[in-house]
Short mmCIF file of C-alpha atoms (C1' of nucleotides) in Angstrom, two decimals:
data_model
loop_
_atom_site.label_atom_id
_atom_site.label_comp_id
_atom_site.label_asym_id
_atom_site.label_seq_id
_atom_site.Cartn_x
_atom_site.Cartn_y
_atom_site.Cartn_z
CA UNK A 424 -30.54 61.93 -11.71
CA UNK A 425 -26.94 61.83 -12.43
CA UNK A 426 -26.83 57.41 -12.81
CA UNK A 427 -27.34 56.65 -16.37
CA UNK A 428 -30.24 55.80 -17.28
CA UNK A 429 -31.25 53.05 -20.40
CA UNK A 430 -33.54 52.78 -23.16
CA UNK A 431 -35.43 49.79 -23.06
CA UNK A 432 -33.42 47.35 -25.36
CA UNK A 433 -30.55 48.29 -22.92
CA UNK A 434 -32.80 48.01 -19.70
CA UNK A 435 -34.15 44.61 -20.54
CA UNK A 436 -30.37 43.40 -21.58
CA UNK A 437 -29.50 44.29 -17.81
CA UNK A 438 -32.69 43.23 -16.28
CA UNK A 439 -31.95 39.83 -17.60
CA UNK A 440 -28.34 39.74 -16.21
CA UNK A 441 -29.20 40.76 -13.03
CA UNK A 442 -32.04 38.48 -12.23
CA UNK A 443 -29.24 35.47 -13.25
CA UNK A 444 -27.05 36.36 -10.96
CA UNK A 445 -29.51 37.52 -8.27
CA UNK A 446 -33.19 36.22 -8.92
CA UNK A 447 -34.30 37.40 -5.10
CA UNK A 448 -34.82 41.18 -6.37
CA UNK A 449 -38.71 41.88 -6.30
CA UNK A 450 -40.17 43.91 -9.29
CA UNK A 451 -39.73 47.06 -6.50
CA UNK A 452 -36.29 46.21 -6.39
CA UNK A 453 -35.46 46.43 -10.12
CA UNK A 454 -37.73 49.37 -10.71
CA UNK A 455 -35.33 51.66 -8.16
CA UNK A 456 -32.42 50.45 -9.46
CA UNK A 457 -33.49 51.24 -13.27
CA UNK A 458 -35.68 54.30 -11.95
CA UNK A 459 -38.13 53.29 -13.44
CA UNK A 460 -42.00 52.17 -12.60
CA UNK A 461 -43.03 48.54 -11.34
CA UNK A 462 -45.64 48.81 -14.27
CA UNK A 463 -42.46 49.05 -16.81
CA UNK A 464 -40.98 46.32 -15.24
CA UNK A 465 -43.79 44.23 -15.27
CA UNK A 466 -43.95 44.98 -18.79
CA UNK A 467 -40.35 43.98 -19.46
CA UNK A 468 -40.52 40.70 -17.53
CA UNK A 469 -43.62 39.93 -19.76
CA UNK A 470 -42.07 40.35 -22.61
CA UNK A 471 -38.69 38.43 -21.96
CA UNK A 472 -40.87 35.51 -20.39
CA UNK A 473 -39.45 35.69 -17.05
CA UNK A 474 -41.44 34.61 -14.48
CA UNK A 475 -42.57 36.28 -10.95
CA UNK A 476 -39.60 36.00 -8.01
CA UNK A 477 -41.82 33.25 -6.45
CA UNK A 478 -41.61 31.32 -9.75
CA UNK A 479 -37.90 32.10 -9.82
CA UNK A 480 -37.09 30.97 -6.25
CA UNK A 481 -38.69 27.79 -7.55
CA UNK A 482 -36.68 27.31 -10.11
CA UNK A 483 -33.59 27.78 -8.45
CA UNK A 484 -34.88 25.81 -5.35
CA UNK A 485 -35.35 22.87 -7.83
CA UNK A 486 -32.26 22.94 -9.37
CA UNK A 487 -30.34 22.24 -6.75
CA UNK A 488 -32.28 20.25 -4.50
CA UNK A 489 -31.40 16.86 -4.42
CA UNK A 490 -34.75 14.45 -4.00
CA UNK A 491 -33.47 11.60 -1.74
CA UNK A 492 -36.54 9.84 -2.25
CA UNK A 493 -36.96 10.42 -5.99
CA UNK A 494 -37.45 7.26 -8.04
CA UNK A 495 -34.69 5.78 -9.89
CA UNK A 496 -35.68 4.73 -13.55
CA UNK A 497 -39.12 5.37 -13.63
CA UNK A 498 -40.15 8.66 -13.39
CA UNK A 499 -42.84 9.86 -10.22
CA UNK A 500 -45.42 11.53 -11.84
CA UNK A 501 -46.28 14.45 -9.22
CA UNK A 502 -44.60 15.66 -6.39
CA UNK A 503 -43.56 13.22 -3.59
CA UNK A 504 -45.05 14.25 0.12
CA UNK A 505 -44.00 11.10 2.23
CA UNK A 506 -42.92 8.14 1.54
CA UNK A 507 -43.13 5.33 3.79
CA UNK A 508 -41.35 2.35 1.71
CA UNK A 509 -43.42 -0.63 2.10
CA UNK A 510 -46.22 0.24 3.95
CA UNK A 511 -47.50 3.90 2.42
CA UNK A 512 -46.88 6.96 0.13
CA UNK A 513 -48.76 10.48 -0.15
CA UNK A 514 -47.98 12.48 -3.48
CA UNK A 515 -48.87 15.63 -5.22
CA UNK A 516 -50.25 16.60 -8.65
CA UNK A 517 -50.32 20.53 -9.85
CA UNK A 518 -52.50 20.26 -13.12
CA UNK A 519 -50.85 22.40 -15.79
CA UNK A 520 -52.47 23.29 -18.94
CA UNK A 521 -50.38 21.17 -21.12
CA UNK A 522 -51.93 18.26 -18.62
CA UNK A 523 -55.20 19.64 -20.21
CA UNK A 524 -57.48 18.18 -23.04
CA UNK A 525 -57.15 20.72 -25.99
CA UNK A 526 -59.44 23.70 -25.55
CA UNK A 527 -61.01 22.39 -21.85
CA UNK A 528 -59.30 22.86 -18.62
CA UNK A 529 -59.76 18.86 -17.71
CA UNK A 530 -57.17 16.98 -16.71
CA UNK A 531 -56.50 14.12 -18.69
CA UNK A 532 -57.48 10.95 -17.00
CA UNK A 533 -53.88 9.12 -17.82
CA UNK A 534 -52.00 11.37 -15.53
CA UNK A 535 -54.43 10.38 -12.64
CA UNK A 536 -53.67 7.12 -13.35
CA UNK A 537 -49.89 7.70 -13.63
CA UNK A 538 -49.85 9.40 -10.71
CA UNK A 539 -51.95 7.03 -8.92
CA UNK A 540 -49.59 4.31 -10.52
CA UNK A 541 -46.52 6.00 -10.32
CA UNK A 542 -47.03 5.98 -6.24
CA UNK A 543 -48.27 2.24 -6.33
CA UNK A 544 -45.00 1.31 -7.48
CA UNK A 545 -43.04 3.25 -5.81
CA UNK A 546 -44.32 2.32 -1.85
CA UNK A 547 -42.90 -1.27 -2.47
CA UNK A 548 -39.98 -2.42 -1.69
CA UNK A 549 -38.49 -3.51 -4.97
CA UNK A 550 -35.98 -2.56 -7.82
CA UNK A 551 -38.53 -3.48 -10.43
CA UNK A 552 -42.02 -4.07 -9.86
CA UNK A 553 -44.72 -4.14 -12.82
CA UNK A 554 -48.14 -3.38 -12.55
CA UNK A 555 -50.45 -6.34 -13.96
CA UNK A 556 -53.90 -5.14 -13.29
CA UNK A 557 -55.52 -2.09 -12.15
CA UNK A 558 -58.96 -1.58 -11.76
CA UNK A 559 -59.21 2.69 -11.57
CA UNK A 560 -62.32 4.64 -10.88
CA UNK A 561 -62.85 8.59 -11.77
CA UNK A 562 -64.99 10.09 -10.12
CA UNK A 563 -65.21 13.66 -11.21
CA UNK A 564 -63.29 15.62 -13.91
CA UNK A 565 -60.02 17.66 -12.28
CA UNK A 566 -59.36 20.94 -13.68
CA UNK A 567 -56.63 22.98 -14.27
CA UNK A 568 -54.73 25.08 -11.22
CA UNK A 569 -56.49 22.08 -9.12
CA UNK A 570 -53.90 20.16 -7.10
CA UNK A 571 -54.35 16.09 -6.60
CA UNK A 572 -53.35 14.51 -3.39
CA UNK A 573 -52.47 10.64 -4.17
CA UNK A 574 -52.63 8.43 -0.97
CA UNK A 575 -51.55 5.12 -1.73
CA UNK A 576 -51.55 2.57 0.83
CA UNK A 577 -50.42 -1.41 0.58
CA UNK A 578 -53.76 -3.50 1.66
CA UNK A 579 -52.03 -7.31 0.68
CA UNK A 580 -49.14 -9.04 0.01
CA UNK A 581 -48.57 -12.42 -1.22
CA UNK A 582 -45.63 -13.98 -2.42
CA UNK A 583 -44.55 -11.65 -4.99
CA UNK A 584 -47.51 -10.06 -5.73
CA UNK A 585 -49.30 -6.90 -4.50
CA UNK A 586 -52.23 -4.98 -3.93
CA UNK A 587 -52.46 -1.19 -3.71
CA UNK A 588 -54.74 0.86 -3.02
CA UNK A 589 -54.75 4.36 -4.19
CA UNK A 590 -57.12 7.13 -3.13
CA UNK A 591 -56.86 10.54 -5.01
CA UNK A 592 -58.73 13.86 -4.16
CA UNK A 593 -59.10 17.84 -4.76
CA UNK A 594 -59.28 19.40 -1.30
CA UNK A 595 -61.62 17.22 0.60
CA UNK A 596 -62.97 15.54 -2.67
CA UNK A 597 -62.40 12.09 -3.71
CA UNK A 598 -62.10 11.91 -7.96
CA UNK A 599 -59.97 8.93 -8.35
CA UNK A 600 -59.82 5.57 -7.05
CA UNK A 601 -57.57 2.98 -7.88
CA UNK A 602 -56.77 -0.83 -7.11
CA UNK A 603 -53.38 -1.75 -8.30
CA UNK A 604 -51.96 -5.62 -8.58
CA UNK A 605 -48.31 -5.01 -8.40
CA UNK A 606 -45.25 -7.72 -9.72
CA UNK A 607 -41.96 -7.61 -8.11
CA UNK A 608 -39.53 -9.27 -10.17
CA UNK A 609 -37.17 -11.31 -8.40
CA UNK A 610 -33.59 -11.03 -8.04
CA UNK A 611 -33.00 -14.35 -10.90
CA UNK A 612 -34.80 -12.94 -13.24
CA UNK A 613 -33.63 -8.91 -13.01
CA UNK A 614 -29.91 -10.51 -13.48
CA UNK A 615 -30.66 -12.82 -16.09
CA UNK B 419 -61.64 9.04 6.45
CA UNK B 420 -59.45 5.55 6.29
CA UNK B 421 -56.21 7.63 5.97
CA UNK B 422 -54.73 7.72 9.29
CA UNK B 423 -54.98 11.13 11.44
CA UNK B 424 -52.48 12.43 13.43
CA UNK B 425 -52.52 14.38 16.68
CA UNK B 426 -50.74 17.56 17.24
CA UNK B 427 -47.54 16.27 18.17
CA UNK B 428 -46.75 13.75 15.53
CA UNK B 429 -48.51 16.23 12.80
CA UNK B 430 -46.21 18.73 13.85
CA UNK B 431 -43.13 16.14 13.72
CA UNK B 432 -44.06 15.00 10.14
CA UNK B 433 -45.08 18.71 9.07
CA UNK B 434 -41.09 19.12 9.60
CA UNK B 435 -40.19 16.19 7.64
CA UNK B 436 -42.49 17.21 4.96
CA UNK B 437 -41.29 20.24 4.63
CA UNK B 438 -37.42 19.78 5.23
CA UNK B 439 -37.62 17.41 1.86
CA UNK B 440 -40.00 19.46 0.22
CA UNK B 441 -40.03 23.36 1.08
CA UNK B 442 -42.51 23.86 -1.73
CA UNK B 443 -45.85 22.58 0.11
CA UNK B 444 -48.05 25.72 0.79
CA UNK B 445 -50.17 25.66 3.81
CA UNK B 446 -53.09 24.75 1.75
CA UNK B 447 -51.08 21.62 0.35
CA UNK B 448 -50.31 20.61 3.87
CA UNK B 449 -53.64 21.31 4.99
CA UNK B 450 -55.07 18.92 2.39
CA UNK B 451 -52.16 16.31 3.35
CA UNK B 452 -53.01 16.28 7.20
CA UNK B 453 -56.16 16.62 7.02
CA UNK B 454 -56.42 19.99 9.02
CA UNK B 455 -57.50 23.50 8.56
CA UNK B 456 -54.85 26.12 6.75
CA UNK B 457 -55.34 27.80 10.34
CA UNK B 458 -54.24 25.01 11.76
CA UNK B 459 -51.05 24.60 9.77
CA UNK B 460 -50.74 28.46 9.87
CA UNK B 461 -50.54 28.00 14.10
CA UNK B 462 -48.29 24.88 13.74
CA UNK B 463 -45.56 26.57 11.59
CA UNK B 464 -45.52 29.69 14.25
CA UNK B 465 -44.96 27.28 16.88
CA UNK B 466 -42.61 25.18 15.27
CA UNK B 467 -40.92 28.63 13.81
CA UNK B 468 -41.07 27.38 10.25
CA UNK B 469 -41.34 30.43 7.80
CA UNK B 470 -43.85 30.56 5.22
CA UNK B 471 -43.17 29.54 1.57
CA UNK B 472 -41.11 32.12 -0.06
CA UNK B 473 -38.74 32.79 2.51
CA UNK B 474 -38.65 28.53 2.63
CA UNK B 475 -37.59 29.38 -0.94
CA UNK B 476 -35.26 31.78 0.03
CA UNK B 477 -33.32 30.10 1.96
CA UNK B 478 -33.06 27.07 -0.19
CA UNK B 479 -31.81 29.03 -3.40
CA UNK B 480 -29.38 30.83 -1.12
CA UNK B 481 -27.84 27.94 0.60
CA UNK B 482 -26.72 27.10 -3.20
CA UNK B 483 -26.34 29.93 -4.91
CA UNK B 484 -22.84 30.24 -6.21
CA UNK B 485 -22.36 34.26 -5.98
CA UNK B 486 -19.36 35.11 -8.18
CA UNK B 487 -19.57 38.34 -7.61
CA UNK B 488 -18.87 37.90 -3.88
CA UNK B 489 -16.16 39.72 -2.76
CA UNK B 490 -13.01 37.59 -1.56
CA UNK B 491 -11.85 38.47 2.08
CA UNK B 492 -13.97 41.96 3.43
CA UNK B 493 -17.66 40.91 3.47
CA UNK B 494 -20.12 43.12 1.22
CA UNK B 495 -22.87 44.70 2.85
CA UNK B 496 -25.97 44.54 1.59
CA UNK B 497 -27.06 42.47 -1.80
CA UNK B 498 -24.93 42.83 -5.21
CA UNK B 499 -27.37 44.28 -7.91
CA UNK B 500 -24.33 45.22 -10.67
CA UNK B 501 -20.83 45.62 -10.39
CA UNK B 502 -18.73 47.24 -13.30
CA UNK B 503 -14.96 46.20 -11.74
CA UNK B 504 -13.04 49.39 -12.50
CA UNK B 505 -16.36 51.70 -13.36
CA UNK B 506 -19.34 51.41 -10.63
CA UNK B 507 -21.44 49.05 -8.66
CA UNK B 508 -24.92 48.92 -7.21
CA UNK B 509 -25.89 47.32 -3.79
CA UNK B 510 -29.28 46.47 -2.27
CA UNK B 511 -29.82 46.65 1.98
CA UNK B 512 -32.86 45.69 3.46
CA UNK B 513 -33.30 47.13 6.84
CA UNK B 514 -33.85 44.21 9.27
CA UNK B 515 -34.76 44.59 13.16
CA UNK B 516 -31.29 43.71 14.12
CA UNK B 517 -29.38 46.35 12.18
CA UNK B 518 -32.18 49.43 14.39
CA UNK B 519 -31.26 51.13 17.03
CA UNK B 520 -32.90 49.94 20.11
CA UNK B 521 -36.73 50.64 20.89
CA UNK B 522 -36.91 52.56 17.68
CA UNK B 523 -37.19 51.63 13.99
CA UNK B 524 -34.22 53.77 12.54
CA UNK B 525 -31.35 52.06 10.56
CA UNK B 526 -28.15 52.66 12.65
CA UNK B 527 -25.77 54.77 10.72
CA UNK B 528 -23.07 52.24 10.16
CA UNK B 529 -25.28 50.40 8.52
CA UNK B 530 -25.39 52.72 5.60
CA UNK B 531 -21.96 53.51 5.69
CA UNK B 532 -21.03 49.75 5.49
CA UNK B 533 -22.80 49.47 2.75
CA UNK B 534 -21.23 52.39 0.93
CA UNK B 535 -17.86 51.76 1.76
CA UNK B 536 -17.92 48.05 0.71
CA UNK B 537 -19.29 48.84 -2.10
CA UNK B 538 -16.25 51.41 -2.84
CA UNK B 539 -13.91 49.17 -2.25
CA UNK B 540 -15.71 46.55 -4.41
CA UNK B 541 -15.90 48.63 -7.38
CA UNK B 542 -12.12 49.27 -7.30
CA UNK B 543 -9.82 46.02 -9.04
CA UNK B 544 -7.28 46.03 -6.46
CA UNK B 545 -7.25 42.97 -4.20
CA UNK B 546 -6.52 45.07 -1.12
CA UNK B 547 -7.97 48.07 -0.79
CA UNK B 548 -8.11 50.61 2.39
CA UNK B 549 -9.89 53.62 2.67
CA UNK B 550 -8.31 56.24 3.57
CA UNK B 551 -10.66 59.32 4.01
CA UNK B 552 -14.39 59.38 3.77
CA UNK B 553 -16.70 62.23 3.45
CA UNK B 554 -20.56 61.20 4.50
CA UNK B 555 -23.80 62.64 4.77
CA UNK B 556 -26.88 61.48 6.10
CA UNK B 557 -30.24 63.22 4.70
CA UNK B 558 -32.55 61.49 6.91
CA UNK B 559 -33.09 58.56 9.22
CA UNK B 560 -33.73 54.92 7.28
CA UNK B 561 -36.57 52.32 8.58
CA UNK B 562 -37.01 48.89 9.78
CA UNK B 563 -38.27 47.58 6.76
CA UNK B 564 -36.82 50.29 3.72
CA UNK B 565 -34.57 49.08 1.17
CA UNK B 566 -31.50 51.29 0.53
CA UNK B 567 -29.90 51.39 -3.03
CA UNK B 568 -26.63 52.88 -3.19
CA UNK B 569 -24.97 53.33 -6.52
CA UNK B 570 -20.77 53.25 -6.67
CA UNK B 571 -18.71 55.58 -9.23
CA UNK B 572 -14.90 55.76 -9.28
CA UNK B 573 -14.71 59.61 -10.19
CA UNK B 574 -11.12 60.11 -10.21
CA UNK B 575 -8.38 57.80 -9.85
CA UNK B 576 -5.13 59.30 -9.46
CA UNK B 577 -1.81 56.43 -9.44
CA UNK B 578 -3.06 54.25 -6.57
CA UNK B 579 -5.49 56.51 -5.08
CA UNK B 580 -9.22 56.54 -5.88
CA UNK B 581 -12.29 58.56 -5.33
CA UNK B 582 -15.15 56.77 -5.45
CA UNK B 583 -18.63 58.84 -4.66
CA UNK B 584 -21.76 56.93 -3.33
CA UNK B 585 -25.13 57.61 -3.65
CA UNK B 586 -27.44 55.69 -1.62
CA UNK B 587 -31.31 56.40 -1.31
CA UNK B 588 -34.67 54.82 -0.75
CA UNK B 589 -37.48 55.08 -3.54
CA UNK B 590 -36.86 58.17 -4.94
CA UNK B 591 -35.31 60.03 -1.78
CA UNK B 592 -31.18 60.56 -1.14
CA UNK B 593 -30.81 59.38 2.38
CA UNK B 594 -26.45 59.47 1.69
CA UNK B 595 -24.00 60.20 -0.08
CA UNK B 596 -20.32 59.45 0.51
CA UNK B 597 -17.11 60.54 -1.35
CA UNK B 598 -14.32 58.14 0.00
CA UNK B 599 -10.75 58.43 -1.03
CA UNK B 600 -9.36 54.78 -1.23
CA UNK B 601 -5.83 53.78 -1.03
CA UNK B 602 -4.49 50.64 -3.27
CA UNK B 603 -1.62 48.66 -2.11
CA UNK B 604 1.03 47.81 -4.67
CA UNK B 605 1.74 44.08 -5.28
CA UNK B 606 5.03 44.54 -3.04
CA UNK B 607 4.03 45.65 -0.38
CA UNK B 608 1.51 43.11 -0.48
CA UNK B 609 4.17 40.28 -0.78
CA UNK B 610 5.96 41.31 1.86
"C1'" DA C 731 -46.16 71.85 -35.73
"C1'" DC C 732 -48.51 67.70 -36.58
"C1'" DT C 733 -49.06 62.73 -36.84
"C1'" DT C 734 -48.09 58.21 -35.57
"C1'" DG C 735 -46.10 54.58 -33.06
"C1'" DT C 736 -43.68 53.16 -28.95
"C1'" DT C 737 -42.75 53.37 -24.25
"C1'" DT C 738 -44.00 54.44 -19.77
"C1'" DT C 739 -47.07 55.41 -16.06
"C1'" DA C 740 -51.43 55.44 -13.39
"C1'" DG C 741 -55.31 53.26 -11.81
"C1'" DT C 742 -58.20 49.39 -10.86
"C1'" DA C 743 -59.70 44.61 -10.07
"C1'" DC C 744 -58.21 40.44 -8.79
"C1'" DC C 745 -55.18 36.51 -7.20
"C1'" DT C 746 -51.89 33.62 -4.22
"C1'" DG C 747 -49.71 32.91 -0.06
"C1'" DG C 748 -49.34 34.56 3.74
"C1'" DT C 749 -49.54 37.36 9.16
"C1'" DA C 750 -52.30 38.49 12.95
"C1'" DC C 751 -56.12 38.87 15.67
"C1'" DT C 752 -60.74 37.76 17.89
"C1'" DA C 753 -64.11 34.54 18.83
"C1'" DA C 754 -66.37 30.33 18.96
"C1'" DA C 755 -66.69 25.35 18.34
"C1'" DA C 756 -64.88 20.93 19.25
"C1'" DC C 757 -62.25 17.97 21.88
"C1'" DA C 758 -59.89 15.90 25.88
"C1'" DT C 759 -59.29 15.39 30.62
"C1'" DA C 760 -60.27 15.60 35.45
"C1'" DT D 663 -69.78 19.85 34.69
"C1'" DA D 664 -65.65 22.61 34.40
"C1'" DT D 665 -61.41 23.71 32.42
"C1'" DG D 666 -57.74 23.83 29.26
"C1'" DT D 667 -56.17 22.74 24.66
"C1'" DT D 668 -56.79 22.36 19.91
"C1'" DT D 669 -59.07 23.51 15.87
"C1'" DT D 670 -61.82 26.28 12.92
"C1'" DA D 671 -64.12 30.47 11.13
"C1'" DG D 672 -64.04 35.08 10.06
"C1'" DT D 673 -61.92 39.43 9.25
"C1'" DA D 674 -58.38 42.94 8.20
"C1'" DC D 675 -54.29 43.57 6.19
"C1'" DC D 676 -49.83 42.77 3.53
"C1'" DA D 677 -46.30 41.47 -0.26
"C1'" DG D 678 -45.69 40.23 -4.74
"C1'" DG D 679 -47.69 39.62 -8.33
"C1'" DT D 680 -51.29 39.17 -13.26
"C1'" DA D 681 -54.12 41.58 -16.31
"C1'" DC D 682 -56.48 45.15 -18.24
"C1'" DT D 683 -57.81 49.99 -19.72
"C1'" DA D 684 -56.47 54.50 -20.42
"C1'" DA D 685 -53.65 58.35 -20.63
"C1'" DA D 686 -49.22 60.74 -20.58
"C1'" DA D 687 -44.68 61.12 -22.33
"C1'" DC D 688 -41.45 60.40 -25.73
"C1'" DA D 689 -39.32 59.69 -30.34
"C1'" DA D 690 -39.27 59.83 -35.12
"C1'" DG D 691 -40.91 61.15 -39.56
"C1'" DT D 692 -43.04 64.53 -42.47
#
DNA sequence: ACTTGTTTTAGTACCTGGTACTAAAACATA
DNA sequence: TATGTTTTAGTACCAGGTACTAAAACAAGT
C-alpha cells in the first residue's frame, strides 16, 4: 500500500507514542494502522513492557482518580471497598508476586496482617490511633492471583480504647482472623 | 455469615456506591463483597445500566485525559491515532448503533466523510480552514461494529490551497477515498 | 546461491471479564 | 398451596489478551 510502512525499531518508536497519547487502541487497532499482524504487535508490546489496554486503562484510571476515602499518613494496604467510619470497613487485597515468599506463590503472612490492620485503624474515628495488641489467626496459606476480602467491624469501645474485629477470606473461604486493641490518642497529647 | 446481608434494593444502592468510588471491582470482586452470585451482580448491573469493567475504565481515563491533539473549534471525528501538522494524520471510527441507518447495520455515509474531511482539515496548520471541493468514493457499505482507519496526506499545496487525499478502510479493505481541495484563510481576513 | 539470524505470521491452547439465554432452585408473600 | 421475584447454575459465545510452537518471509553476509 501506498502509507509508509516501518521497520521495527521505527514501528515500536511510534507504537510507544501513540499508546501515550491514546492508550484505548486495542492490539487490532495498532496492527491496521501499522499493517501489520496482532501477533507482531503482541510481540512489540512484549518487548517494550507495555502492558494489555485493560492494564493501561488502569493505569490511567488510577492516576487521576482522586480516593476521597484514602488514608492520610498511613498508607491502606489493599484496595478500599466501603468504608463506614466508626462502625465498619470492607477492603481488598490482589496478591502480586513480589507479595510472594521467594520461589512459592504464598502470600506473606505480614501483608494479611497489614491489611487486616491497616482497615482496623482506619474504621475509627481518629487522627491517630495505634494498635496495642492483636491477636491474628491464619488459617490457610493465600496464593498468588488470589484476591483477599478484609471485613473489619468495631465489636467495643471504651474510653479510648478499641476492639476490632477483622475477618479475611478468598472467595467464600475464611484464612485470616484478627482481633485488634486499637489506641486513639487524644487531642493533648497529638498537639503536645 | 455474621457480616450483614443485604436485600436487592440496598445491594443494588451500595453496588453504585462501590463502584462510583471504585470502578475497578470486577463482578467477581463484588460478588465476593455482597455475598451473591457473579450472576447475580451480572443481572444487577443490567438493571441498574452500569457497564462492565473496561468500558467503567473507559470512561474514567477519558473523563481526564488531556488530548492535545484535539482540534480547537471544528470537532474531529473519529479517534486521533497520529497527526504529522503540515504532512498527514491518521483517525480511528468505531461504528456505533447511532451513527446506522435505521433498521439496518450500515454506517451512514456522512459518517465516513466526517471523518475524512476533519481529518483534512486537521492535517493542514492553518487555524481556519474550509473545504472547498471534495471528490469521494465509497467502495462498499461499513458495519455496526467495524472500525474505519483513514489515513490523511497533503499531496499538493499550492499558496493557500491544499489537496489533501484520504484513504479510509477497514482491515485490509478500501471502503473510501477522498481528494478534498481545502481553502486557507489569510491572517487578515481572519482579523477582520 | 547459500547460510544464518531476525522479523513476521499462523495456529493453537488457555485465560479474564464479560453478554445473553434457558432453566431450575430458593425465597417471599398472599 | 400458588404465584411472583430473586438467585443460582449451566451453557454458548465474545473481546482482548498471554504464551507457546512452528513455519514463512526477509535481510545481510559470504
Amino acid at each position: 500500500m501506498a502509507w509508509q510502512s516501518y521497520n521495527k525499531t521505527e514501528r515500536q518508536k511510534r507504537l510507544v507514542e501513540y499508546l501515550e497519547s491514546n492508550p484505548f487502541l486495542t492490539d487490532e487497532d495498532l496492527a491496521q494502522i501499522f499493517g501489520v499482524s496482532v501477533q507482531t504487535i503482541r510481540l512489540d508490546r512484549m518487548e517494550l513492557k507495555i502492558p494489555e489496554l485493560i492494564e493501561r486503562l488502569k493505569n490511567v484510571a488510577k492516576g487521576t482518580m482522586s480516593r476521597p476515602r484514602t488514608l492520610s499518613g498511613g498508607e491502606l494496604v489493599g484496595e478500599l471497598v466501603d468504608l463506614d467510619v466508626g462502625s465498619r470497613g470492607i477492603s481488598l487485597l490482589t496478591v502480586t508476586p513480589e507479595m510472594t515468599l521467594s520461589k512459592t506463590q504464598f502470600l506473606r503472612g505480614h501483608y494479611l496482617f497489614a491489611q487486616a490492620n491497616s482497615l482496623a485503624v482506619a474504621v475509627i474515628d481518629a487522627e491517630v490511633a495505634l494498635t496495642g495488641l492483636a491477636r491474628v489467626s491464619f488459617k490457610r496459606p493465600v496464593l498468588y492471583g488470589e484476591k483477599v476480602l478484609a471485613r473489619a467491624i468495631i465489636k467495643i469501645k471504651k474510653g479510648n480504647k478499641y476492639m476490632v474485629k477483622v475477618t479475611s477470606q478468598v472467595k467464600d473461604e475464611i484464612v485470616f482472623l484478627g482481633k485488634f486493641l486499637i489506641f486513639v490518642a487524644s487531642e493533648e497529647v497529638v498537639s503536645q
